[in-house]
CSV table of C-alpha atoms and ligand atoms in Angstrom, one decimal:
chain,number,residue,atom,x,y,z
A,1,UNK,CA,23.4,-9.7,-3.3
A,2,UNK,CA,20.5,-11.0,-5.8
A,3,UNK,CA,16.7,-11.3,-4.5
A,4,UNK,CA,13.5,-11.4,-6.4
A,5,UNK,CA,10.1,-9.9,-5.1
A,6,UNK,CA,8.4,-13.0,-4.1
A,7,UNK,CA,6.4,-11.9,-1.1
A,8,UNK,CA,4.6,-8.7,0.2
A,9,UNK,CA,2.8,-7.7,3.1
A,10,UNK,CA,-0.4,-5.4,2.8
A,11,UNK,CA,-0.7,-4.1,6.5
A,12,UNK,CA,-4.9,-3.8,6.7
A,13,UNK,CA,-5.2,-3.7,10.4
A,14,UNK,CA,-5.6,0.2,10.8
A,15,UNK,CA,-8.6,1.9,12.7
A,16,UNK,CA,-9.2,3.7,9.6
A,17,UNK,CA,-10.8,6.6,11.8
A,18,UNK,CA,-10.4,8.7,9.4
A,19,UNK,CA,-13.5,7.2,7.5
A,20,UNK,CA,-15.3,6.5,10.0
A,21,UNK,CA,-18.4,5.9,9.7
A,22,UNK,CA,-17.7,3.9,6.5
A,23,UNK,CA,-15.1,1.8,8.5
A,24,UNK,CA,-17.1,0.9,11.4
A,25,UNK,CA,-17.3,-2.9,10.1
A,26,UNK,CA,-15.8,-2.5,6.8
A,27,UNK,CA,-12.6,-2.3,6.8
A,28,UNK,CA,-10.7,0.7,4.7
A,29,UNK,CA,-8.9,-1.5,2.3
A,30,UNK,CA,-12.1,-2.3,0.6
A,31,UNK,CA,-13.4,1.2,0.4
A,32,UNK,CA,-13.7,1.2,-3.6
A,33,UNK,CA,-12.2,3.2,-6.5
A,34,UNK,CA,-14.8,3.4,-8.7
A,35,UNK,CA,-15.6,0.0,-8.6
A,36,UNK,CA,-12.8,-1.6,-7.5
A,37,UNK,CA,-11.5,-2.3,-3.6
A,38,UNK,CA,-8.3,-0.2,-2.7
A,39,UNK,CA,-6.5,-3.3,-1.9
A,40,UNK,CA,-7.2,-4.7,-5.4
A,41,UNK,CA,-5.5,-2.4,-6.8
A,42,UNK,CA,-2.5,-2.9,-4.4
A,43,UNK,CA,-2.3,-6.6,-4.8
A,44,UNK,CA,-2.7,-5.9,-8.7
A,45,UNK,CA,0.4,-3.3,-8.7
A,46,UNK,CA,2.1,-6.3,-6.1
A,47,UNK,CA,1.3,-8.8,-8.9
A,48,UNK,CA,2.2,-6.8,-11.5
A,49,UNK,CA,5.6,-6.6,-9.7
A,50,UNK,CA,6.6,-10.3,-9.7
A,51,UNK,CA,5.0,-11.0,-6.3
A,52,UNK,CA,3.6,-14.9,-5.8
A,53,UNK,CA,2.4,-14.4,-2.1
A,54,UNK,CA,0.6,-11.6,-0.4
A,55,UNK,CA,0.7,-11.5,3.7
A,56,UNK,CA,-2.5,-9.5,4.6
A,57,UNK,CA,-2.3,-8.3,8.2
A,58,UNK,CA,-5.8,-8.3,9.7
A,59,UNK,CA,-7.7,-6.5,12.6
A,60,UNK,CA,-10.8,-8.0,14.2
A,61,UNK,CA,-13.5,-8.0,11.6
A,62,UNK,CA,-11.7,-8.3,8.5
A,63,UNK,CA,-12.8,-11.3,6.8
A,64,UNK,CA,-14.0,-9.4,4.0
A,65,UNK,CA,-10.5,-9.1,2.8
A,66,UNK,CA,-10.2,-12.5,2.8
A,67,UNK,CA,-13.3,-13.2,1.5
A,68,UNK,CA,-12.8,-10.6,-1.7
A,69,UNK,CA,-10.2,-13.2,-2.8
A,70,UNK,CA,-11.3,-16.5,-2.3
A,71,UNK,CA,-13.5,-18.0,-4.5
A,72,UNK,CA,-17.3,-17.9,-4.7
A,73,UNK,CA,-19.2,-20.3,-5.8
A,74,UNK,CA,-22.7,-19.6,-5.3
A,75,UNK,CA,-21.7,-16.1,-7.2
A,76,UNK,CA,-20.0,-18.1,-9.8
A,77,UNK,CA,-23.1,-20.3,-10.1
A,78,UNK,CA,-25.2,-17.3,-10.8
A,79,UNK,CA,-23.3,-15.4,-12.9
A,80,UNK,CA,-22.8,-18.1,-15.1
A,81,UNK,CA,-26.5,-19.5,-15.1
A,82,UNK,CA,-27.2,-15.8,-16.0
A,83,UNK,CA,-24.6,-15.8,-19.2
A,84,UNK,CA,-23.1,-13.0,-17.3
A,85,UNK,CA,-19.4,-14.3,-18.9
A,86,UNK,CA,-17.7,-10.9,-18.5
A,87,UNK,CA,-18.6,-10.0,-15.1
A,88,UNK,CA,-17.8,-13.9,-14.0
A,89,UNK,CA,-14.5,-13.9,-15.4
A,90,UNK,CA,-14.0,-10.3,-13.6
A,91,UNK,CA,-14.8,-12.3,-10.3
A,92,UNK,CA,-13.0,-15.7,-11.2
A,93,UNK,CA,-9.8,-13.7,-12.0
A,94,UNK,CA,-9.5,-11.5,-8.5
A,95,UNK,CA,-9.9,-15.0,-6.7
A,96,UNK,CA,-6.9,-16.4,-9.5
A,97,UNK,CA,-4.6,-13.2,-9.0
A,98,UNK,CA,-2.5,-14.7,-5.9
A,99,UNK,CA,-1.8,-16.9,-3.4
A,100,UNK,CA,-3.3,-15.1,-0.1
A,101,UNK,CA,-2.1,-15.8,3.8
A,102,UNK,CA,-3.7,-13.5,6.2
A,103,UNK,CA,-2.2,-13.1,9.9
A,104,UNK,CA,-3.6,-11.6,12.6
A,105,UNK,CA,-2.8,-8.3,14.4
A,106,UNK,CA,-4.1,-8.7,17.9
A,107,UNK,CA,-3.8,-4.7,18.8
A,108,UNK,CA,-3.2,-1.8,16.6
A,109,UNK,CA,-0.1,-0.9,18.0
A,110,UNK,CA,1.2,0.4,14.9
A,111,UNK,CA,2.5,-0.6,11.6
A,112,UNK,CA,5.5,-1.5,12.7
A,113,UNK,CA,3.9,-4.2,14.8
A,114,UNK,CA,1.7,-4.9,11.9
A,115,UNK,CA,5.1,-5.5,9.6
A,116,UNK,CA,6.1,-7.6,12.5
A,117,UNK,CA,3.3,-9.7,13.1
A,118,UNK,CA,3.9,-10.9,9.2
A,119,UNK,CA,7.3,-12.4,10.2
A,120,UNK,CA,6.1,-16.1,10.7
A,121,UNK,CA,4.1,-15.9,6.9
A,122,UNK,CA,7.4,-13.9,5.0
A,123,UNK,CA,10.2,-16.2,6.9
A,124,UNK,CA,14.0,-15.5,6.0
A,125,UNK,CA,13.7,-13.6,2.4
A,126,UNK,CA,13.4,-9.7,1.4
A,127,UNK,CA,9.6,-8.5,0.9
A,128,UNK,CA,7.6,-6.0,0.0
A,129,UNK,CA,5.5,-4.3,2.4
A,130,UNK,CA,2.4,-1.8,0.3
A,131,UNK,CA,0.0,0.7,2.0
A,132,UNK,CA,-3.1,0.5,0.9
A,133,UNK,CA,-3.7,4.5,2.0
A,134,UNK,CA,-1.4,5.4,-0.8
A,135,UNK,CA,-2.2,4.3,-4.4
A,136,UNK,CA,0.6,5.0,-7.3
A,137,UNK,CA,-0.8,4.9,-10.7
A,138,UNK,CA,2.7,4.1,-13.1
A,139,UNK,CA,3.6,1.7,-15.9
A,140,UNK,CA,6.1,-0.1,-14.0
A,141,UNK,CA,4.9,-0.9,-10.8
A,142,UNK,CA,6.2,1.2,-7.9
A,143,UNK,CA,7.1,-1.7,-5.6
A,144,UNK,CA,8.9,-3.2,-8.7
A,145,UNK,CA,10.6,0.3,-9.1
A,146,UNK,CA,12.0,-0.1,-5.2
A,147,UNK,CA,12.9,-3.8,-6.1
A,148,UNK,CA,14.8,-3.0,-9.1
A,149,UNK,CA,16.7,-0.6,-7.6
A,150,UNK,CA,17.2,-2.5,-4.2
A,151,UNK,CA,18.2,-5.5,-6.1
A,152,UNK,CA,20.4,-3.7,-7.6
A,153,UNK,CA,22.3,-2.2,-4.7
A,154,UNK,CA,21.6,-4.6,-2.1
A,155,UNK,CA,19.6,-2.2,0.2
A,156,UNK,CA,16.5,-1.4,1.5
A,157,UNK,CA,14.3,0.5,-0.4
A,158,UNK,CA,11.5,3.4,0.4
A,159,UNK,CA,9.6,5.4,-2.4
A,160,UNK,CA,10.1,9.1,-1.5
A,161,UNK,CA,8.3,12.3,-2.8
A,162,UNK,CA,8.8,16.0,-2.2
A,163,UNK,CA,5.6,17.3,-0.3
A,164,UNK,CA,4.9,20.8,0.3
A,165,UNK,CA,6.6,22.3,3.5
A,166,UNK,CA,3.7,22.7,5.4
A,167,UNK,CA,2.6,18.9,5.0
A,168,UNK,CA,5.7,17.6,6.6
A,169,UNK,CA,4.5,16.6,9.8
A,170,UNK,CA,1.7,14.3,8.2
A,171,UNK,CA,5.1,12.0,7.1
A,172,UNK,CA,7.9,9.8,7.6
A,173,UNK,CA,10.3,12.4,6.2
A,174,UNK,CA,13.8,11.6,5.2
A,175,UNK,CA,17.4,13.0,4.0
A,176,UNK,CA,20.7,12.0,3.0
A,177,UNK,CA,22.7,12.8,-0.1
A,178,UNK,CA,21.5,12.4,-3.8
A,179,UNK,CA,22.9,9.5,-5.7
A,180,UNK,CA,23.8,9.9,-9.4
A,181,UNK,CA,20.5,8.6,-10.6
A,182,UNK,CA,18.8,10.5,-8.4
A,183,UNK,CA,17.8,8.2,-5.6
A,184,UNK,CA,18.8,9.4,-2.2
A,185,UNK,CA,20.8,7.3,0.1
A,186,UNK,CA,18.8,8.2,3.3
A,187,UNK,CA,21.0,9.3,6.5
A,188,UNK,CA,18.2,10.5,8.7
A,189,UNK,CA,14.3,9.1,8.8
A,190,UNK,CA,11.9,10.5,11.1
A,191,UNK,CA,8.6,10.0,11.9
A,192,UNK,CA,5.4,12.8,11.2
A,193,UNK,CA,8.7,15.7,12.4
A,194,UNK,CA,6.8,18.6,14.6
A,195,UNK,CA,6.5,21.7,12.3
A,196,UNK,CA,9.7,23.2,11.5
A,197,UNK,CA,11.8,20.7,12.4
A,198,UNK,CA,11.7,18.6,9.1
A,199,UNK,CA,15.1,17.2,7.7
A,200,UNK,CA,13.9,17.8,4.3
A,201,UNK,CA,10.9,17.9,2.6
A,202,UNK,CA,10.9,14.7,1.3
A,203,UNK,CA,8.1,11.9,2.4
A,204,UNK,CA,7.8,8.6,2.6
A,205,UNK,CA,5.1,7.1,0.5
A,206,UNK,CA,3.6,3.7,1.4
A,207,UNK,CA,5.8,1.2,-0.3
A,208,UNK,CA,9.0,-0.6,1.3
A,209,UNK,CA,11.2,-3.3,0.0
A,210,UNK,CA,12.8,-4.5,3.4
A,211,UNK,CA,15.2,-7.2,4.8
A,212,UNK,CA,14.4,-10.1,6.5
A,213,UNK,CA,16.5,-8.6,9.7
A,214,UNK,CA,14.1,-6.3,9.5
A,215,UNK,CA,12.1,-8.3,12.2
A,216,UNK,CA,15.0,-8.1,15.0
A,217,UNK,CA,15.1,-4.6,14.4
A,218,UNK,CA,11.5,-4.2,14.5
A,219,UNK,CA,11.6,-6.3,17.9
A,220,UNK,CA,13.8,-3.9,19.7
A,221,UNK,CA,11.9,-0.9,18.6
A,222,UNK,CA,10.2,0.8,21.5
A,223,UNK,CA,7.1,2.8,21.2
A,224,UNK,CA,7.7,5.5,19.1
A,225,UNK,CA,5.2,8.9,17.7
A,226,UNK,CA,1.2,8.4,19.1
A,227,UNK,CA,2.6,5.7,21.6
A,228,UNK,CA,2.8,3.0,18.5
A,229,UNK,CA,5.6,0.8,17.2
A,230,UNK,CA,6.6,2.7,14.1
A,231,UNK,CA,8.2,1.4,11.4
A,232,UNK,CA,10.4,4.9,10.6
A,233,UNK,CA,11.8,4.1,13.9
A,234,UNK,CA,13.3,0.5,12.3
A,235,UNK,CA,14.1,2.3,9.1
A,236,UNK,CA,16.5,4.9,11.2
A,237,UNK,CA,18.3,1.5,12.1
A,238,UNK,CA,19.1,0.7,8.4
A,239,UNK,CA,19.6,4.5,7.3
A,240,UNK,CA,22.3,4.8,10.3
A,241,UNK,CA,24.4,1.5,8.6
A,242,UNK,CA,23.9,2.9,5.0
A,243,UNK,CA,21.7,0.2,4.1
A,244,UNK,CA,18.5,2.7,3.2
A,245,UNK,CA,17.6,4.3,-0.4
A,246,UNK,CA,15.2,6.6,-0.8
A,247,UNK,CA,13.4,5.9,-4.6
A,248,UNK,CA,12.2,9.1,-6.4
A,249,UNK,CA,9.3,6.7,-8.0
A,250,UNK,CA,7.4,7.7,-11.4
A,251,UNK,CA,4.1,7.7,-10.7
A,252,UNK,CA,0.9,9.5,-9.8
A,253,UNK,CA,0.3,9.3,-5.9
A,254,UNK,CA,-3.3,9.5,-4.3
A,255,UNK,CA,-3.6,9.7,-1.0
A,256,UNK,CA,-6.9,7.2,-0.5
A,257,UNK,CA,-6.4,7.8,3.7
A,258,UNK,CA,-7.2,11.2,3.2
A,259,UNK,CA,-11.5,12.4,2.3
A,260,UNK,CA,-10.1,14.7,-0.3
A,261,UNK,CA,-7.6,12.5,-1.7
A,262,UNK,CA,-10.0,9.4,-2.1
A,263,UNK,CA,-12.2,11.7,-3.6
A,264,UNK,CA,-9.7,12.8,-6.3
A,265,UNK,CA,-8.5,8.9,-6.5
A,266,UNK,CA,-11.9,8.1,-7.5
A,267,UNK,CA,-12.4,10.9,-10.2
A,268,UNK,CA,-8.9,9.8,-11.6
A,269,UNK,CA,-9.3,6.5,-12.0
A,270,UNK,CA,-12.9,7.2,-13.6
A,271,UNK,CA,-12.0,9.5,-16.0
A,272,UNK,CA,-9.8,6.4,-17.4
A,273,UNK,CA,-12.4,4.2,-17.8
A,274,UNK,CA,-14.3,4.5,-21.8
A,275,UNK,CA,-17.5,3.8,-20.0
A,276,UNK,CA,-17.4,6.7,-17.5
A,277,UNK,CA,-14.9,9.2,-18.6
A,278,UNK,CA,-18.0,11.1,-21.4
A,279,UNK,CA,-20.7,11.0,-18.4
A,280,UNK,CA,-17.9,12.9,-15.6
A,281,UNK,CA,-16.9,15.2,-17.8
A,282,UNK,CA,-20.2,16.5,-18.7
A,283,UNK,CA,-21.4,16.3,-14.6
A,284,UNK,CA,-18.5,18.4,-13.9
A,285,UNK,CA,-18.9,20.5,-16.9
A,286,UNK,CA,-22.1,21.2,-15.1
A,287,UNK,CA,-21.1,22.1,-11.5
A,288,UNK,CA,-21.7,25.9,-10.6
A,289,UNK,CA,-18.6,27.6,-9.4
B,1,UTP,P1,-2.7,4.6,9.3
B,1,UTP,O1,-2.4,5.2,10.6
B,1,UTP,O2,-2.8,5.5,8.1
B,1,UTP,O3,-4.1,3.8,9.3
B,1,UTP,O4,-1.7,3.4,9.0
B,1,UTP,P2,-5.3,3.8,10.2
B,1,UTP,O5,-4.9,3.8,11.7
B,1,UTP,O6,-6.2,2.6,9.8
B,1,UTP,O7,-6.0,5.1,9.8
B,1,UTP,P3,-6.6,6.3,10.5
B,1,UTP,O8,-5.5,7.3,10.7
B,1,UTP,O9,-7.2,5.8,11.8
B,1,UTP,O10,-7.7,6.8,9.6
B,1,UTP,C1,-1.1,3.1,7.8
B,1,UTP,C2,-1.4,1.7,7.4
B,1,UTP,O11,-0.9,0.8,8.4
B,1,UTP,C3,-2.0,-0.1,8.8
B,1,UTP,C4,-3.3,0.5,8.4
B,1,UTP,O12,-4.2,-0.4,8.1
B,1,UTP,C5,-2.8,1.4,7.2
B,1,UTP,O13,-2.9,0.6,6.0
B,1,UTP,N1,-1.9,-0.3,10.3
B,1,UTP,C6,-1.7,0.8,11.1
B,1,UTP,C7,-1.9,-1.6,10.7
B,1,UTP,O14,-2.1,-2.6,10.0
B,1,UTP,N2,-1.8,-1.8,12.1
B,1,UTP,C8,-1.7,-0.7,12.9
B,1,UTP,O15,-1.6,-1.0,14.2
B,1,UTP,C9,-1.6,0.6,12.4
């Protein structure tokens, strides 16, 4: 069976308490790397992939989302008037990158009910779904590397990576046999596993390429882990009918939920940029021990 990535769905309807107080009214997803909004880079590695549309799930509050991509013209104006050419073809192009629809989660009740709530945007067709926690810094985009290989089989897709053992309950962890290219076909999902009790060490990382019957599944699902309607527990649906591969992705992961891992996001993504790397180097040069 033959399907392009034409659609994705960036779930942005979290609490984000974990960055709290920063996410009181703003929401996570346009916490910046450097200089650039989380979800930017998502919808640039979405783009990147092939992807026309991009389904942002929204919380109460989150216009700014919207707003980052639309158009602004008394900006514009300025910039122009100014001569500012570089930085207003910097804003003219994030408002040019895609074709946005938001929907609206009415509750945080998890993200598979965020996933769900996109149904009526995404329709009949295979999608994309990206996390804007996790950032993956590759060459070949990581959703494209899960729609490659789920075009390819006709599955599901879901970017895996081995995490230390003690880190397994943070996850989605799954198992199931290696495939010759190393892939896994997934036999067991589950979500954040109490200590110990992991089927592997192997966790989920926030990119899915999922079928439209994804929806029904998703319907049936009954509160899962922390009372919410988890998506793992839809995924177990598909990994029980051998219709789930695990991707072993290329690509540097950040964890951007996390303090420490937006921390390190932001130092990594600096110290690529000419205009920045010379100036970080020497701070941390300085930094007593
Ligand atoms: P998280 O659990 O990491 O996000 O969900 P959170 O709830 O915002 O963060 P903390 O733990 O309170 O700090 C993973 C992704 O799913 C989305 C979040 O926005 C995040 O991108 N999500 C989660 C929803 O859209 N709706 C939900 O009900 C739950």
């Amino acid at each position: 069976m033959k399907h392009a990535l034409r659609k994705v769905v960036i779930p942005a309807a979290g609490l984000g308490t974990r960055f709290l107080p920063a996410t009181k009214a703003v929401p996570k997803e346009m916490l910046p790397i450097v200089d650039v909004p989380t979800i930017q880079l998502i919808v640039d590695e979405a783009v990147r992939a092939g992807a026309q549309q991009v389904v942002v799930v929204n919380g109460r509050g989150k216009t700014a989302i919207e707003d980052h991509f639309d158009r602004s013209y008394e900006l514009e104006d300025t910039l122009q008037r100014k001569g500012k050419k570089d930085v207003f073809d910097q804003v003219r192009r994030i408002s040019d990158m895609v074709r946005l629809v938001s929907v609206r989660q009415k509750e945080p009740m998890g993200l598979g009910h965020a996933v769900l709530a996109a149904r009526p945007a995404v329709g009949e067709e295979w999608f994309g779904v990206l996390l804007g926690d996790d950032l993956i810094d590759s060459d070949e985009p990581a959703i494209g590397q899960l729609a490659r290989v789920s075009m390819q089989t006709g599955k599901a897709a879901v970017a895996l990576m081995p995490v230390p053992d003690d880190q397994t309950q943070m996850y989605g962890v799954a198992a199931g046999p290696a495939l010759p290219d190393g892939n896994i076909q997934i036999e067991k999902i589950v979500e954040k596993p109490p200590r110990g009790s992991a089927p592997s060490n192997l966790a989920v990382i926030g990119r899915y390429l999922l079928p439209p019957d994804i929806f029904g599944i998703l319907e049936q699902v009954k509160p899962g882990a922390g009372g919410e309607i988890q998506l793992t527990d839809a995924l177990a649906v598909l990994a029980r009918e051998g219709r789930l591969i695990g991707v072993r992705f290329n690509g540097e992961r950040h964890d951007a939920g996390d303090r420490l891992g937006y921390l390190i996001a932001n130092i990594a993504y600096a110290l690529k940029r000419p205009d920045l790397r010379e100036g970080l180097l020497a701070y941390m040069r300085k930094v007593p021990k």
